Coordinates of C-alpha atoms in Angstrom, one line a residue:
Chain A
X1 CA 2.0 -37.4 -30.0
X2 CA -1.1 -37.6 -27.7
X3 CA -4.0 -35.3 -28.6
X4 CA -5.0 -32.6 -26.2
X5 CA -8.5 -31.4 -25.2
X6 CA -8.4 -28.1 -23.3
X7 CA -11.5 -27.2 -21.3
X8 CA -11.7 -23.4 -21.0
X9 CA -9.8 -21.1 -23.4
X10 CA -9.2 -18.0 -21.4
X11 CA -5.6 -16.7 -20.9
X12 CA -4.2 -20.0 -19.6
X13 CA -6.2 -22.5 -21.6
X14 CA -6.1 -20.4 -24.7
X15 CA -2.3 -20.2 -24.5
X16 CA -2.0 -23.9 -23.8
X17 CA -4.1 -24.7 -26.8
X18 CA -1.9 -22.6 -29.0
X19 CA 1.3 -24.0 -27.6
X20 CA 0.0 -27.6 -28.1
X21 CA -1.0 -26.9 -31.7
X22 CA 2.4 -25.2 -32.3
X23 CA 4.1 -28.4 -31.1
X24 CA 2.3 -30.3 -33.8
X25 CA -0.4 -32.0 -31.6
X26 CA -4.0 -32.5 -32.5
X27 CA -5.6 -30.1 -30.1
X28 CA -9.2 -28.8 -29.5
X29 CA -10.9 -26.9 -26.8
X30 CA -14.1 -25.5 -25.3
X31 CA -15.2 -22.0 -24.5
X32 CA -17.8 -20.7 -22.1
X33 CA -19.2 -18.2 -24.5
X34 CA -20.0 -18.0 -28.2
X35 CA -17.8 -14.9 -28.4
X36 CA -14.7 -16.6 -27.2
X37 CA -15.3 -19.7 -29.4
X38 CA -15.8 -17.5 -32.4
X39 CA -12.6 -15.5 -31.7
X40 CA -10.6 -18.7 -31.3
X41 CA -12.1 -20.2 -34.5
X42 CA -11.3 -17.0 -36.4
X43 CA -7.7 -17.4 -35.2
X44 CA -7.7 -20.9 -36.7
X45 CA -8.3 -23.1 -33.7
X46 CA -10.8 -25.8 -33.1
X47 CA -12.9 -24.4 -30.2
X48 CA -16.6 -25.1 -29.4
X49 CA -19.0 -24.3 -26.7
X50 CA -20.2 -27.9 -26.7
X51 CA -18.3 -29.5 -23.9
X52 CA -19.9 -32.9 -24.2
X53 CA -18.9 -33.3 -27.9
X54 CA -15.3 -32.2 -27.0
X55 CA -15.1 -34.7 -24.2
X56 CA -16.6 -37.5 -26.3
X57 CA -13.9 -36.9 -28.9
X58 CA -11.3 -36.9 -26.1
X59 CA -12.6 -40.3 -24.9
X60 CA -12.4 -41.7 -28.5
X61 CA -8.9 -40.4 -29.1
X62 CA -7.6 -41.3 -25.6
X63 CA -6.6 -37.6 -25.4
X64 CA -5.2 -35.7 -22.4
X65 CA -7.9 -33.5 -21.1
X66 CA -6.8 -30.3 -19.5
X67 CA -9.2 -28.4 -17.2
X68 CA -8.4 -24.7 -17.5
X69 CA -11.7 -23.3 -16.3
X70 CA -11.9 -21.0 -13.2
X71 CA -12.0 -22.8 -9.8
X72 CA -15.7 -21.7 -9.5
X73 CA -16.6 -23.6 -12.7
X74 CA -14.7 -26.8 -11.7
X75 CA -17.6 -28.8 -10.3
X76 CA -19.8 -28.5 -13.3
X77 CA -16.9 -29.4 -15.6
X78 CA -16.1 -32.5 -13.5
X79 CA -19.7 -33.6 -13.7
X80 CA -19.6 -33.5 -17.5
X81 CA -16.3 -35.4 -17.5
X82 CA -17.8 -38.1 -15.3
X83 CA -20.8 -38.4 -17.5
X84 CA -19.0 -38.4 -20.9
X85 CA -15.4 -39.4 -20.5
X86 CA -15.2 -40.9 -17.0
X87 CA -11.8 -42.7 -17.4
X88 CA -10.0 -40.0 -19.4
X89 CA -6.4 -38.9 -18.9
X90 CA -6.9 -35.7 -16.9
X91 CA -4.9 -32.8 -15.7
X92 CA -5.6 -29.1 -14.9
X93 CA -4.1 -25.7 -14.9
X94 CA -5.7 -24.3 -11.8
X95 CA -3.5 -22.5 -9.2
X96 CA -4.5 -24.6 -6.1
X97 CA -4.0 -28.4 -6.1
X98 CA -5.6 -30.0 -3.0
X99 CA -9.0 -28.6 -3.7
X100 CA -8.9 -29.7 -7.3
X101 CA -7.7 -33.2 -6.3
X102 CA -10.5 -33.5 -3.7
X103 CA -13.1 -32.4 -6.2
X104 CA -11.9 -34.9 -8.8
X105 CA -11.9 -37.7 -6.3
X106 CA -15.5 -36.9 -5.4
X107 CA -17.0 -35.9 -8.7
X108 CA -15.0 -37.8 -11.4
X109 CA -13.5 -40.7 -9.4
X110 CA -12.6 -42.8 -12.3
X111 CA -10.6 -40.2 -14.1
X112 CA -6.8 -40.8 -14.4
X113 CA -6.0 -37.4 -12.8
X114 CA -2.5 -35.8 -12.3
X115 CA -2.6 -32.2 -11.2
X116 CA -0.8 -29.4 -12.9
X117 CA -0.1 -25.8 -12.3
X118 CA 1.7 -23.8 -15.0
X119 CA 3.0 -20.8 -13.1
X120 CA 2.5 -18.2 -15.7
X121 CA 0.2 -15.3 -16.2
X122 CA -0.2 -11.7 -17.0
X123 CA -2.4 -8.9 -15.7
X124 CA -4.7 -9.6 -18.6
X125 CA -7.3 -12.3 -19.1
X126 CA -9.3 -13.9 -21.9
X127 CA -8.5 -15.7 -25.2
X128 CA -7.2 -12.6 -26.9
X129 CA -4.6 -12.0 -24.1
X130 CA -3.0 -15.4 -24.6
X131 CA -0.2 -16.6 -26.8
X132 CA 1.8 -19.8 -27.3
X133 CA 4.9 -18.4 -25.5
X134 CA 3.1 -17.7 -22.2
X135 CA 4.8 -20.7 -20.5
X136 CA 8.3 -20.2 -21.8
X137 CA 10.7 -20.5 -18.9
X138 CA 7.9 -20.8 -16.3
X139 CA 7.8 -23.5 -13.6
X140 CA 5.0 -26.1 -14.3
X141 CA 4.2 -28.0 -11.1
X142 CA 3.0 -31.6 -11.7
X143 CA 1.6 -33.2 -8.6
X144 CA 3.3 -36.4 -7.4
X145 CA 1.2 -37.9 -4.6
X146 CA 1.1 -41.6 -4.0
X147 CA -1.3 -43.6 -6.2
X148 CA -1.1 -41.4 -9.3
X149 CA -0.9 -43.0 -12.7
X150 CA 2.7 -42.6 -14.0
X151 CA 1.6 -43.0 -17.6
X152 CA -0.5 -39.8 -17.3
X153 CA 2.3 -38.2 -15.3
X154 CA 4.5 -38.7 -18.4
X155 CA 1.8 -37.1 -20.6
X156 CA 1.6 -34.0 -18.4
X157 CA 5.3 -33.6 -18.1
X158 CA 5.7 -33.8 -21.9
X159 CA 3.0 -31.2 -22.5
X160 CA 4.7 -28.9 -20.0
X161 CA 8.1 -29.3 -21.8
X162 CA 6.5 -28.7 -25.2
X163 CA 5.2 -25.4 -23.8
X164 CA 8.7 -24.4 -22.8
X165 CA 8.3 -24.9 -19.1
X166 CA 10.4 -26.5 -16.3
X167 CA 8.7 -29.5 -14.7
X168 CA 8.7 -29.3 -10.9
X169 CA 7.2 -32.3 -9.2
X170 CA 5.4 -31.7 -5.8
X171 CA 2.8 -33.2 -3.5
X172 CA -0.5 -31.3 -3.8
X173 CA -0.4 -30.0 -0.2
X174 CA 3.2 -29.0 -0.4
X175 CA 2.4 -27.1 -3.6
X176 CA -0.4 -25.2 -2.0
X177 CA 1.7 -24.3 1.0
X178 CA 4.6 -23.2 -1.3
X179 CA 2.5 -20.9 -3.4
X180 CA 0.9 -19.4 -0.3
X181 CA 4.3 -18.5 0.9
X182 CA 5.9 -17.2 -2.3
X183 CA 2.9 -15.9 -4.3
X184 CA -0.2 -15.2 -2.2
X185 CA 1.5 -13.9 1.0
X186 CA 3.7 -11.5 -1.1
X187 CA 0.4 -10.0 -2.5
X188 CA -1.0 -9.5 1.0
X189 CA 2.1 -8.1 2.5
X190 CA 2.4 -5.7 -0.5
X191 CA -1.2 -4.6 0.2
X192 CA -0.5 -4.0 3.9
X193 CA 2.7 -2.1 3.1
X194 CA 0.8 0.1 0.6
X195 CA -1.9 0.9 3.2
X196 CA 0.6 1.7 6.0
X197 CA 2.6 3.9 3.6
X198 CA -0.4 5.7 2.4
X199 CA -1.6 6.4 5.9
X200 CA -4.3 9.0 6.3
X201 CA -6.0 10.5 3.4
X202 CA -4.8 14.1 2.9
X203 CA -1.2 13.4 4.3
X204 CA 1.0 12.5 1.3
X205 CA 4.3 13.3 2.9
X206 CA 5.3 9.6 3.3
X207 CA 4.2 8.6 -0.2
X208 CA 6.0 11.6 -1.7
X209 CA 9.3 10.4 0.0
X210 CA 8.9 6.8 -1.1
X211 CA 11.6 5.4 -3.3
X212 CA 12.8 2.0 -4.4
X213 CA 12.1 -0.1 -1.3
X214 CA 8.5 1.0 -1.2
X215 CA 8.0 0.9 -5.0
X216 CA 9.3 -2.7 -5.2
X217 CA 7.6 -3.8 -2.0
X218 CA 4.2 -2.6 -3.2
X219 CA 4.4 -3.3 -6.9
X220 CA 1.9 -6.3 -6.9
X221 CA -0.5 -4.2 -4.8
X222 CA -1.3 -2.6 -8.1
X223 CA -2.7 -5.8 -9.5
X224 CA -6.4 -5.8 -10.2
X225 CA -8.0 -6.7 -6.8
X226 CA -10.4 -9.3 -8.3
X227 CA -7.4 -11.3 -9.6
X228 CA -5.7 -11.2 -6.2
X229 CA -8.8 -12.1 -4.4
X230 CA -9.6 -15.1 -6.6
X231 CA -6.0 -16.4 -6.2
X232 CA -5.7 -15.9 -2.5
X233 CA -9.2 -16.8 -1.3
X234 CA -9.0 -20.1 -3.2
X235 CA -6.0 -21.2 -1.1
X236 CA -7.4 -20.3 2.2
X237 CA -6.1 -22.9 4.6
X238 CA -2.5 -22.9 3.3
X239 CA -2.6 -19.1 3.2
X240 CA -3.7 -19.0 6.8
X241 CA -0.6 -21.0 7.8
X242 CA 1.7 -18.7 5.8
X243 CA 0.0 -15.6 7.3
X244 CA 0.5 -17.0 10.8
X245 CA 4.1 -17.6 10.1
X246 CA 4.5 -14.0 9.0
X247 CA 2.6 -12.7 12.0
X248 CA 4.7 -14.8 14.4
X249 CA 8.0 -13.4 12.9
X250 CA 6.7 -9.9 12.8
X251 CA 5.5 -10.1 16.4
X252 CA 8.8 -11.5 17.6
X253 CA 10.5 -8.6 15.8
X254 CA 8.2 -6.1 17.4
X255 CA 9.1 -7.5 20.8
X256 CA 12.8 -7.3 20.1
X257 CA 12.5 -3.8 18.8
X258 CA 10.5 -2.7 21.8
X259 CA 12.7 -4.4 24.4
X260 CA 16.4 -4.4 23.2
X261 CA 15.9 -2.3 20.1
X262 CA 17.7 -5.1 18.1
X263 CA 16.5 -6.2 14.7
X264 CA 19.5 -8.4 13.9
X265 CA 17.6 -11.8 14.0
X266 CA 14.9 -10.5 11.5
X267 CA 17.3 -8.8 9.2
X268 CA 19.9 -11.5 9.1
X269 CA 17.2 -14.2 8.6
X270 CA 15.8 -12.2 5.7
X271 CA 19.2 -11.8 4.2
X272 CA 19.9 -15.5 4.4
X273 CA 16.4 -16.3 2.9
X274 CA 17.1 -14.0 0.0
X275 CA 20.5 -15.6 -0.6
X276 CA 18.8 -19.0 -0.6
X277 CA 16.3 -17.8 -3.1
X278 CA 19.1 -16.5 -5.4
X279 CA 20.7 -19.9 -5.2
X280 CA 17.5 -21.5 -6.6
X281 CA 17.5 -19.4 -9.8
X282 CA 19.5 -21.9 -11.8
X283 CA 18.1 -25.3 -10.8
X284 CA 19.7 -28.6 -11.6
X285 CA 17.9 -30.7 -14.2
X286 CA 17.9 -34.3 -13.1
X287 CA 16.7 -37.4 -14.8
X288 CA 14.2 -39.8 -13.1
X289 CA 13.1 -43.1 -14.7
X290 CA 9.4 -43.5 -14.5
X291 CA 9.3 -47.3 -14.9
X292 CA 10.0 -48.5 -11.4
X293 CA 7.6 -49.1 -8.5
X294 CA 5.1 -46.2 -8.8
X295 CA 5.2 -45.1 -5.2
X296 CA 9.0 -45.2 -5.1
X297 CA 9.2 -43.2 -8.3
X298 CA 6.6 -40.6 -7.0
X299 CA 8.5 -40.3 -3.7
X300 CA 11.7 -39.7 -5.7
X301 CA 10.0 -37.0 -7.8
X302 CA 8.7 -35.2 -4.7
X303 CA 12.1 -35.3 -3.2
X304 CA 13.6 -33.8 -6.3
X305 CA 11.1 -30.9 -6.1
X306 CA 11.9 -30.3 -2.5
X307 CA 15.5 -29.9 -3.3
X308 CA 14.6 -27.1 -5.7
X309 CA 15.7 -29.2 -8.7
X310 CA 13.7 -29.7 -11.9
X311 CA 13.0 -32.8 -14.0
X312 CA 15.3 -33.3 -17.0
X313 CA 13.3 -34.0 -20.2
X314 CA 13.8 -37.6 -21.2
X315 CA 15.0 -38.6 -24.6
X316 CA 12.2 -39.6 -26.9
Chain B
X1 CA 27.6 31.7 -2.9
X2 CA 27.9 30.6 0.6
X3 CA 30.9 28.3 1.4
X4 CA 30.2 24.8 2.6
X5 CA 32.1 22.7 5.2
X6 CA 31.2 19.0 5.1
X7 CA 32.0 17.0 8.2
X8 CA 32.4 13.4 7.2
X9 CA 33.2 12.4 3.6
X10 CA 31.8 8.9 3.2
X11 CA 29.3 8.2 0.5
X12 CA 26.9 11.0 1.4
X13 CA 29.3 13.6 2.6
X14 CA 31.8 12.9 -0.2
X15 CA 29.1 13.2 -2.8
X16 CA 27.8 16.4 -1.3
X17 CA 31.3 17.9 -1.3
X18 CA 31.8 17.1 -4.9
X19 CA 28.3 18.5 -5.9
X20 CA 29.0 21.7 -4.0
X21 CA 32.3 22.2 -5.6
X22 CA 30.8 21.4 -9.0
X23 CA 28.3 24.2 -8.4
X24 CA 31.2 26.6 -8.0
X25 CA 31.1 26.9 -4.2
X26 CA 34.2 27.1 -2.0
X27 CA 33.9 23.8 -0.2
X28 CA 36.0 21.8 2.2
X29 CA 35.6 18.7 4.4
X30 CA 36.8 16.4 7.1
X31 CA 37.5 12.7 7.1
X32 CA 37.7 10.3 10.0
X33 CA 40.8 8.5 8.5
X34 CA 44.0 9.6 6.9
X35 CA 43.2 7.1 4.1
X36 CA 40.0 8.8 3.2
X37 CA 41.5 12.3 3.4
X38 CA 44.3 11.2 1.2
X39 CA 42.0 9.7 -1.4
X40 CA 39.9 12.9 -1.5
X41 CA 42.9 15.1 -1.8
X42 CA 44.2 12.9 -4.6
X43 CA 40.9 13.5 -6.3
X44 CA 41.4 17.3 -6.0
X45 CA 39.3 18.1 -2.9
X46 CA 40.2 20.0 0.2
X47 CA 39.7 17.4 2.9
X48 CA 41.5 17.1 6.3
X49 CA 41.3 14.9 9.4
X50 CA 41.6 18.1 11.5
X51 CA 38.0 18.9 12.4
X52 CA 38.8 21.9 14.6
X53 CA 40.7 23.6 11.8
X54 CA 37.9 23.0 9.3
X55 CA 35.4 24.3 11.8
X56 CA 37.4 27.4 12.6
X57 CA 37.5 28.2 8.9
X58 CA 33.8 27.7 8.7
X59 CA 33.2 30.2 11.6
X60 CA 35.5 32.7 9.8
X61 CA 33.7 32.3 6.5
X62 CA 30.2 32.1 7.9
X63 CA 30.0 28.9 6.0
X64 CA 27.2 26.3 6.1
X65 CA 28.4 23.3 8.1
X66 CA 26.9 20.0 7.0
X67 CA 27.2 17.0 9.4
X68 CA 27.5 13.9 7.4
X69 CA 29.0 11.5 9.9
X70 CA 27.3 8.3 11.1
X71 CA 24.7 8.8 13.9
X72 CA 27.1 7.1 16.3
X73 CA 29.7 9.8 15.7
X74 CA 27.2 12.7 16.1
X75 CA 27.8 13.5 19.8
X76 CA 31.6 14.0 19.4
X77 CA 31.1 16.1 16.3
X78 CA 28.6 18.4 18.1
X79 CA 31.0 18.8 21.0
X80 CA 33.7 20.1 18.5
X81 CA 31.1 22.5 16.9
X82 CA 30.1 23.9 20.2
X83 CA 33.8 24.4 21.1
X84 CA 35.0 25.9 17.9
X85 CA 32.1 27.3 15.8
X86 CA 29.2 27.5 18.3
X87 CA 27.0 29.8 16.3
X88 CA 27.6 28.4 12.9
X89 CA 24.9 27.8 10.2
X90 CA 24.3 24.0 10.6
X91 CA 22.5 21.3 8.8
X92 CA 23.0 17.5 8.5
X93 CA 22.5 14.6 6.2
X94 CA 21.6 11.9 8.7
X95 CA 18.5 9.8 8.0
X96 CA 16.6 10.5 11.3
X97 CA 15.7 14.0 12.3
X98 CA 14.3 14.1 15.9
X99 CA 17.3 12.4 17.4
X100 CA 19.7 14.8 15.7
X101 CA 17.6 17.9 16.6
X102 CA 17.6 16.8 20.2
X103 CA 21.3 16.2 20.2
X104 CA 22.0 19.6 18.7
X105 CA 19.8 21.3 21.2
X106 CA 21.7 19.6 24.0
X107 CA 25.2 19.7 22.8
X108 CA 25.5 22.7 20.4
X109 CA 22.6 24.8 21.6
X110 CA 23.8 28.1 20.0
X111 CA 24.1 26.6 16.5
X112 CA 21.7 27.9 13.9
X113 CA 20.5 24.4 13.0
X114 CA 18.0 23.3 10.2
X115 CA 17.8 19.5 9.7
X116 CA 18.3 17.9 6.3
X117 CA 17.9 14.4 4.8
X118 CA 19.0 13.9 1.2
X119 CA 17.2 10.6 0.4
X120 CA 19.8 9.1 -1.8
X121 CA 22.3 6.3 -1.4
X122 CA 23.6 3.1 -2.9
X123 CA 24.5 -0.3 -1.5
X124 CA 28.1 1.0 -1.4
X125 CA 29.8 3.3 1.2
X126 CA 32.9 5.4 1.5
X127 CA 34.5 8.3 -0.4
X128 CA 35.3 6.2 -3.5
X129 CA 31.6 5.2 -3.9
X130 CA 30.4 8.8 -4.1
X131 CA 29.8 11.1 -7.0
X132 CA 28.4 14.6 -7.6
X133 CA 25.3 13.1 -9.3
X134 CA 24.2 11.0 -6.3
X135 CA 21.4 13.4 -5.3
X136 CA 20.0 14.1 -8.8
X137 CA 16.2 13.8 -8.7
X138 CA 16.1 12.7 -5.0
X139 CA 13.9 14.1 -2.3
X140 CA 15.8 16.2 0.1
X141 CA 13.9 16.8 3.3
X142 CA 14.5 20.1 5.1
X143 CA 13.0 20.3 8.6
X144 CA 10.5 23.1 9.1
X145 CA 9.7 23.1 12.9
X146 CA 8.7 26.3 14.6
X147 CA 11.6 28.4 15.8
X148 CA 14.1 27.6 13.0
X149 CA 16.1 30.3 11.3
X150 CA 14.7 31.0 7.9
X151 CA 18.0 32.4 6.7
X152 CA 19.7 29.1 7.3
X153 CA 16.6 27.3 5.9
X154 CA 17.3 29.2 2.6
X155 CA 20.9 28.1 2.7
X156 CA 19.9 24.4 3.0
X157 CA 17.3 24.6 0.3
X158 CA 19.7 26.2 -2.1
X159 CA 22.3 23.6 -1.5
X160 CA 19.8 20.8 -2.1
X161 CA 18.7 22.4 -5.4
X162 CA 22.3 22.8 -6.5
X163 CA 22.7 19.1 -5.8
X164 CA 19.8 18.4 -8.2
X165 CA 17.3 17.4 -5.5
X166 CA 13.7 18.2 -4.8
X167 CA 13.1 20.1 -1.6
X168 CA 10.5 18.6 0.7
X169 CA 9.8 20.5 3.9
X170 CA 8.6 18.5 6.9
X171 CA 8.4 18.6 10.7
X172 CA 11.2 16.5 12.2
X173 CA 8.8 14.0 13.8
X174 CA 6.6 13.7 10.7
X175 CA 9.8 13.0 8.7
X176 CA 10.8 10.2 11.1
X177 CA 7.3 8.6 10.9
X178 CA 7.2 8.9 7.1
X179 CA 10.6 7.2 6.6
X180 CA 9.6 4.5 9.0
X181 CA 6.6 3.8 6.9
X182 CA 8.1 4.0 3.4
X183 CA 11.7 3.0 3.9
X184 CA 12.3 1.1 7.2
X185 CA 9.1 -1.0 7.3
X186 CA 9.6 -2.1 3.7
X187 CA 13.0 -3.5 4.7
X188 CA 11.6 -5.4 7.6
X189 CA 8.6 -6.8 5.7
X190 CA 10.9 -7.9 2.9
X191 CA 13.0 -9.7 5.5
X192 CA 10.0 -11.4 7.0
X193 CA 8.7 -12.4 3.6
X194 CA 12.1 -13.8 2.6
X195 CA 12.2 -15.9 5.8
X196 CA 8.7 -17.2 5.3
X197 CA 9.4 -18.0 1.7
X198 CA 12.6 -19.8 2.5
X199 CA 11.0 -21.8 5.3
X200 CA 13.0 -24.8 6.6
X201 CA 16.5 -25.4 5.5
X202 CA 16.6 -28.4 3.0
X203 CA 13.1 -27.6 1.5
X204 CA 13.6 -25.4 -1.5
X205 CA 10.3 -26.1 -3.3
X206 CA 8.7 -22.8 -2.4
X207 CA 11.8 -20.8 -3.3
X208 CA 12.2 -22.6 -6.6
X209 CA 8.6 -21.7 -7.5
X210 CA 9.1 -18.0 -6.6
X211 CA 8.5 -15.5 -9.4
X212 CA 8.0 -11.8 -9.7
X213 CA 5.9 -11.1 -6.6
X214 CA 8.4 -12.7 -4.3
X215 CA 11.5 -11.4 -6.2
X216 CA 10.2 -7.8 -5.9
X217 CA 8.8 -8.2 -2.4
X218 CA 12.2 -9.4 -1.1
X219 CA 14.6 -7.4 -3.2
X220 CA 15.8 -5.1 -0.3
X221 CA 16.2 -8.1 1.9
X222 CA 19.4 -8.5 -0.1
X223 CA 20.8 -5.3 1.3
X224 CA 23.9 -5.7 3.5
X225 CA 22.4 -6.3 7.0
X226 CA 24.6 -3.8 8.8
X227 CA 23.2 -1.0 6.6
X228 CA 19.6 -2.0 7.3
X229 CA 20.2 -2.4 11.0
X230 CA 21.9 1.1 11.3
X231 CA 19.0 2.7 9.4
X232 CA 16.1 0.9 11.2
X233 CA 17.5 0.8 14.7
X234 CA 18.3 4.5 14.7
X235 CA 14.6 5.3 14.1
X236 CA 13.2 3.0 16.8
X237 CA 10.2 4.8 18.2
X238 CA 8.7 5.9 14.9
X239 CA 9.4 2.4 13.5
X240 CA 7.6 0.8 16.4
X241 CA 4.5 2.7 15.5
X242 CA 4.8 1.7 11.8
X243 CA 5.3 -1.9 12.8
X244 CA 2.2 -1.8 15.0
X245 CA 0.2 -0.3 12.2
X246 CA 1.3 -3.2 9.9
X247 CA 0.7 -5.8 12.7
X248 CA -2.8 -4.4 13.2
X249 CA -3.7 -4.6 9.6
X250 CA -2.2 -8.1 9.2
X251 CA -4.0 -9.3 12.3
X252 CA -7.4 -7.9 11.0
X253 CA -6.7 -9.6 7.7
X254 CA -5.9 -12.9 9.4
X255 CA -9.2 -12.7 11.3
X256 CA -11.2 -12.0 8.1
X257 CA -9.5 -14.9 6.3
X258 CA -10.1 -17.3 9.2
X259 CA -13.7 -16.3 9.7
X260 CA -15.4 -15.3 6.4
X261 CA -12.4 -16.1 4.1
X262 CA -12.7 -12.6 2.7
X263 CA -9.6 -10.5 1.9
X264 CA -11.4 -7.7 0.1
X265 CA -10.7 -5.0 2.7
X266 CA -7.0 -5.7 2.7
X267 CA -6.6 -6.0 -1.1
X268 CA -8.8 -3.1 -1.9
X269 CA -7.0 -0.9 0.7
X270 CA -3.6 -1.9 -0.7
X271 CA -4.7 -1.2 -4.3
X272 CA -5.9 2.3 -3.3
X273 CA -2.7 3.0 -1.4
X274 CA -0.6 2.0 -4.4
X275 CA -2.8 4.3 -6.6
X276 CA -2.2 7.2 -4.2
X277 CA 1.5 6.5 -4.3
X278 CA 1.5 6.6 -8.1
X279 CA -0.3 10.0 -8.0
X280 CA 2.6 11.4 -5.9
X281 CA 5.2 10.6 -8.5
X282 CA 4.9 13.9 -10.3
X283 CA 4.7 16.5 -7.5
X284 CA 3.7 20.1 -7.9
X285 CA 6.4 22.6 -7.4
X286 CA 5.0 25.6 -5.4
X287 CA 6.6 28.8 -4.4
X288 CA 6.7 30.0 -0.8
X289 CA 8.1 33.4 0.1
X290 CA 10.4 33.1 3.1
X291 CA 10.2 36.7 4.2
X292 CA 7.0 36.7 6.3
X293 CA 6.4 35.8 10.0
X294 CA 8.8 32.9 10.5
X295 CA 6.3 30.6 12.3
X296 CA 3.6 31.3 9.6
X297 CA 6.1 30.6 6.9
X298 CA 7.3 27.3 8.5
X299 CA 3.7 26.2 9.0
X300 CA 3.1 26.9 5.3
X301 CA 6.2 24.9 4.4
X302 CA 5.1 21.9 6.5
X303 CA 1.6 22.0 5.0
X304 CA 3.2 22.0 1.5
X305 CA 5.2 18.8 2.4
X306 CA 2.1 17.1 3.8
X307 CA 0.2 17.6 0.5
X308 CA 3.1 15.8 -1.3
X309 CA 4.2 19.0 -3.1
X310 CA 7.8 20.3 -3.4
X311 CA 9.2 23.7 -3.0
X312 CA 9.8 25.6 -6.2
X313 CA 13.4 27.1 -6.5
X314 CA 13.2 30.8 -6.1
X315 CA 14.6 33.1 -8.7
X316 CA 18.1 34.4 -7.7

């Protein structure tokens, strides 16, 4: 089993390190602070604040390096990779994929990079909030753009499966657009709904009458604002397209309501969308052989993800 | 205890008839079809398809008449009231309040009408779907516009309490605006979100990645479209104002995202709105004496509702 070096041991990286160790891998990591490193060491894990040493060890062991630092710390991390382990097997756990791929291409161009996004999380953050079960049952997107190294692709998929996740292949830009539509936009619409419902300070009539539809529709508006901002602002261009789509549909609905009074197109469309969502809850697991022409294989993987299917773990 | 005559014994009216009977009241009702009437009679309730006879009995007994027919059947029902029991004590259980008050003023102008809206329901409809517990813990709005008869107001509040509900006084127009913001707009935003998330037919990547924020934000988009349409289209002018409020906030957010990339105003505003909602979950129950100057009492009741408080049941 390939060794794993996890850069950043907050909620996501810390959980990943634990899950990899639980699976029997040799795994080590880095932390940004002495406090985090000490906490992880006290829990029995091999975590240091010395990134260069961790990366040198990764280069020697031909380990899979996983970037799990915040997006804001990405550039500095890539500079160290390019200096110490320039040709390493590299993936990441950051929630946007085009920006990371662009940064890798610019700052660590020799790295054998395949993007990853384990779609798990809690409202908490930091090493102490993590656990090896965090990724159980979650979707783990593995980017499948032309030109990627299928050998590293296999490494990332195997890590995801060991963590209990479903592997969903996707082009980096399609991933960013998808999460804008199903994760970032929901947070913004929830915020808008909460503001409209709250209305003017001092008039709580509407809020006092609110029941299930408002409670559900605004639930994620209760998320800590800094988490939502970091998530949404990092995916700005894809999010703009999703917001424009929502604005267009809401504007058309407004026009219909004002003119004919009819809301059927909006309501029927939403009903069908929700039915389609329900139908994706139990995805097919399909096998794909990774040993053909790389660009043909990657195209097949992307097509599988677009159909809403997941990759079936291959037999060892 | 005042007798109750319930016009319309679908989900809401049928549940109300059961709850009134459970409380020990003399209660009877009407049904639009022989099938419904027979089902109710088989369950031991006094239900007929003969509206005039039911209303004549209400006039004789000085009963409280409750209109629980669909909005589309309101005009015909009011015509019978004006013909048979023109001065009856009258309330309703329809989900909009200005349109009903206007129709009563026009078609049954002598009726002693106080509007009501028990905010309960399920995805089901019809007599068989009802039960006496439907209103337990629900808000029951009782309209409190100037000029209403406080004696009938007391009747409606007492019925609501017997059904297990909280009594929330509100002006009819403020009620309609409130439900547009916290019930109708949530359904429309859920529909828009479901459509944006679903995107193009044949591309299920986004839907397959959807997790909690999308599932919660689109839950009510799974409601039967005809129920949503009846609810939303009946509250057209208040809903237009709520949609415009949402469009304005979403447009401002779009501008901020495109120019500075900042979403803080949107996200912080939504967070504060959700906090304000949470603070209304445990309303104060305050007493109001109904025996002063009627318009002063009604103003006090409206103010209580605006603060998010509920009326404390008076001692018998």
